[in-house]
Short mmCIF file of C-alpha atoms in Angstrom, two decimals:
data_model
loop_
_atom_site.label_atom_id
_atom_site.label_comp_id
_atom_site.label_asym_id
_atom_site.label_seq_id
_atom_site.Cartn_x
_atom_site.Cartn_y
_atom_site.Cartn_z
CA MET A 1 120.78 -16.88 55.66
CA PRO A 2 118.33 -16.65 58.61
CA LEU A 3 119.02 -18.24 61.97
CA ASP A 4 117.34 -21.58 62.70
CA LEU A 5 116.29 -21.05 66.30
CA GLY A 6 113.80 -23.90 66.39
CA GLY A 7 110.27 -23.69 67.63
CA GLY A 8 110.47 -25.26 71.08
CA GLY A 9 108.18 -28.13 71.95
CA ASP A 10 108.86 -29.81 68.63
CA PHE A 11 110.45 -32.99 69.97
CA ASN A 12 109.04 -36.43 69.20
CA ASP A 13 106.82 -37.66 71.99
CA VAL A 14 104.30 -40.36 72.81
CA ARG A 15 101.48 -39.93 75.34
CA TRP A 16 98.95 -42.12 77.12
CA MET A 17 95.53 -40.47 76.90
CA ALA A 18 93.90 -41.87 80.05
CA GLN A 19 90.42 -40.49 79.42
CA ASP A 20 90.21 -42.09 75.96
CA ARG A 21 92.42 -45.11 76.79
CA THR A 22 94.45 -44.43 73.65
CA TRP A 23 97.97 -43.50 72.63
CA ARG A 24 99.05 -40.35 70.82
CA ALA A 25 102.37 -39.68 69.08
CA ASP A 26 103.51 -36.34 67.70
CA GLY A 27 100.01 -34.94 68.28
CA GLU A 28 98.20 -37.70 66.33
CA ASP A 29 96.19 -40.68 67.63
CA ILE A 30 97.99 -43.96 66.98
CA ASP A 31 97.17 -47.65 67.25
CA LEU A 32 100.07 -48.77 69.46
CA LYS A 33 99.84 -52.55 69.75
CA GLN A 34 103.49 -53.23 70.52
CA ALA A 35 106.66 -51.26 71.05
CA VAL A 36 110.08 -51.46 72.61
CA PHE A 37 110.20 -49.60 75.93
CA ASP A 38 113.87 -48.88 76.77
CA LEU A 39 113.43 -49.61 80.47
CA ALA A 40 117.17 -50.10 81.03
CA HIS A 41 117.51 -46.34 80.52
CA ILE A 42 114.32 -45.08 82.20
CA LYS A 43 114.66 -41.85 84.16
CA THR A 44 112.60 -41.15 87.26
CA GLY A 45 112.30 -37.96 89.23
CA TRP A 46 110.26 -34.84 89.79
CA ILE A 47 108.42 -33.22 86.87
CA SER A 48 106.53 -29.96 86.68
CA PHE A 49 104.25 -29.39 83.69
CA ALA A 50 103.10 -25.77 83.41
CA GLN A 51 100.58 -24.73 80.76
CA GLY A 52 102.33 -23.39 77.66
CA GLN A 53 105.84 -24.05 78.97
CA ALA A 54 108.44 -26.74 78.57
CA PRO A 55 108.37 -29.23 81.45
CA GLU A 56 110.90 -28.76 84.25
CA VAL A 57 112.60 -31.89 85.57
CA VAL A 58 114.82 -32.96 88.44
CA TRP A 59 116.01 -36.51 87.68
CA ASP A 60 116.96 -38.88 90.48
CA ASN A 61 120.33 -39.87 88.93
CA GLY A 62 120.61 -43.05 90.98
CA ALA A 63 119.14 -41.78 94.24
CA LYS A 64 115.66 -40.41 94.89
CA GLN A 65 115.87 -36.63 95.10
CA PRO A 66 113.89 -34.46 97.52
CA ARG A 67 110.99 -32.46 96.13
CA PRO A 68 112.31 -29.27 94.47
CA HIS A 69 111.86 -26.07 96.46
CA THR A 70 110.12 -23.84 93.91
CA ASP A 71 106.64 -22.44 93.43
CA ALA A 72 105.91 -24.95 90.65
CA GLU A 73 103.65 -27.96 91.20
CA TRP A 74 105.88 -31.06 91.19
CA LYS A 75 104.90 -34.72 90.84
CA ARG A 76 106.91 -37.92 90.62
CA GLY A 77 107.20 -39.14 87.05
CA PHE A 78 109.37 -40.82 84.44
CA GLU A 79 110.86 -40.54 80.98
CA VAL A 80 111.48 -43.56 78.75
CA LEU A 81 112.19 -44.03 75.06
CA VAL A 82 109.56 -45.89 73.03
CA TYR A 83 110.51 -47.46 69.69
CA ALA A 84 107.79 -48.54 67.26
CA PRO A 85 108.89 -47.75 63.68
CA LYS A 86 105.87 -49.37 61.98
CA THR A 87 103.44 -47.44 64.17
CA PHE A 88 105.36 -44.15 64.14
CA GLY A 89 106.19 -44.34 60.42
CA ASP A 90 109.92 -43.75 60.92
CA GLU A 91 112.93 -45.04 62.85
CA ALA A 92 112.99 -42.27 65.45
CA PRO A 93 112.23 -43.34 69.03
CA ARG A 94 109.66 -41.25 70.87
CA THR A 95 110.01 -39.88 74.38
CA PHE A 96 107.29 -40.89 76.85
CA MET A 97 107.50 -38.45 79.77
CA THR A 98 104.67 -38.08 82.27
CA SER A 99 103.68 -37.76 85.88
CA ALA A 100 100.07 -38.85 85.27
CA THR A 101 98.87 -41.39 87.83
CA GLY A 102 97.50 -44.02 85.44
CA ALA A 103 100.52 -43.97 83.13
CA CYS A 104 102.89 -44.17 86.12
CA MET A 105 100.98 -47.17 87.49
CA GLY A 106 101.16 -48.92 84.11
CA LEU A 107 104.89 -48.32 83.73
CA GLN A 108 105.54 -49.40 87.33
CA SER A 109 103.82 -52.72 86.63
CA LEU A 110 105.79 -53.17 83.39
CA TYR A 111 109.03 -52.32 85.19
CA VAL A 112 108.44 -55.02 87.81
CA GLU A 113 108.16 -57.55 84.98
CA PHE A 114 111.29 -56.07 83.34
CA GLU A 115 113.34 -56.38 86.54
CA ALA A 116 112.33 -60.03 86.97
CA GLN A 117 113.49 -60.91 83.44
CA LYS A 118 116.39 -58.56 82.63
CA ASP A 119 119.25 -60.71 83.96
CA ALA A 120 118.26 -63.60 81.69
CA ASN A 121 118.11 -61.21 78.70
CA GLU A 122 121.30 -59.18 79.03
CA GLY A 123 121.92 -56.80 76.14
CA LYS A 124 118.36 -57.13 74.85
CA VAL A 125 115.32 -54.90 75.15
CA PRO A 126 111.72 -55.87 75.89
CA LEU A 127 109.17 -55.81 73.09
CA CYS A 128 106.00 -54.90 74.93
CA LYS A 129 102.40 -55.41 73.95
CA PHE A 130 99.52 -53.12 74.82
CA SER A 131 96.24 -54.88 75.64
CA GLY A 132 93.97 -51.95 76.53
CA GLY A 133 93.36 -49.66 79.46
CA GLU A 134 91.94 -50.51 82.88
CA SER A 135 89.74 -47.85 84.49
CA ILE A 136 90.20 -47.32 88.22
CA LYS A 137 89.09 -44.88 90.92
CA VAL A 138 91.85 -42.69 92.35
CA GLY A 139 90.87 -40.46 95.23
CA LYS A 140 87.83 -38.45 94.16
CA GLY A 141 88.48 -39.03 90.46
CA SER A 142 89.30 -41.80 88.06
CA THR A 143 91.98 -42.69 85.53
CA SER A 144 92.96 -45.56 83.30
CA ILE A 145 96.09 -47.65 83.43
CA PRO A 146 97.73 -48.79 80.18
CA GLN A 147 97.99 -52.57 80.29
CA LEU A 148 101.52 -53.34 79.13
CA SER A 149 103.42 -56.61 79.28
CA ILE A 150 106.60 -58.04 77.81
CA SER A 151 105.88 -60.31 74.85
CA LYS A 152 109.53 -61.14 74.06
CA TRP A 153 113.08 -59.83 74.23
CA ILE A 154 114.87 -58.63 71.09
CA GLU A 155 118.30 -57.30 70.17
CA ARG A 156 118.65 -53.59 70.90
CA PRO A 157 117.69 -51.63 67.75
CA ASP A 158 120.36 -49.26 66.38
CA ALA A 159 117.98 -46.33 67.01
CA LEU A 160 118.23 -47.07 70.76
CA GLU A 161 121.96 -47.78 70.78
CA ASN A 162 122.98 -45.03 73.17
CA GLY A 163 119.74 -45.05 75.17
CA VAL A 164 119.36 -41.30 74.89
CA VAL A 165 117.37 -38.96 72.69
CA ASP A 166 117.85 -35.26 73.27
CA ALA A 167 114.55 -33.63 74.12
CA PRO A 168 114.68 -29.96 73.17
CA GLY A 169 112.48 -27.76 75.28
CA VAL A 170 112.88 -29.77 78.50
CA ALA A 171 114.44 -27.66 81.22
CA ALA A 172 116.44 -29.25 84.01
CA VAL A 173 116.12 -27.45 87.33
CA GLU A 174 119.25 -26.91 89.34
CA GLU A 175 118.80 -27.00 93.09
CA GLU A 176 120.30 -24.19 95.13
CA ASP A 177 123.40 -25.25 96.98
CA ASP A 178 123.12 -24.32 100.66
CA ALA A 179 126.75 -25.26 101.38
CA GLU A 180 128.76 -22.52 103.06
CA PHE A 181 131.94 -23.23 101.09
#
């Protein structure tokens, strides 16, 4: 029986396509109108996306970490689980990981709304609606921000029970320890 060594890069993901102002899941365009964003378990930190390689990450783990000291290009970003079984066609949550400016601005805005409402909705998750993308100028270029807002709070779906989905192919970077002991 041959070894099943996997193919790398075959994890379920969802992406915001800023140029087209659309969503993509598992490599296919989707019509994402609403979804649960598991903001209680969002990860923030440094992400490096290199062409043809798995992303490298250094998560904050409760405190903002300094920029990693490697040759890679690092940007602040996030990872959050997105659950939309009708849109995705199955019960598996998708991982939304990015350091793209527009997507980060959209999630930051959604997170502010989440923080203002979470105490009154303990144990629940926000069902969020998508109402389009807003184009903005950023530096010498432009991007679009996904317009997300909380439509209501629902009981946590079983698929999000532990708040974690393993993402094969994502490499965590360990910082060198300069301690002398």
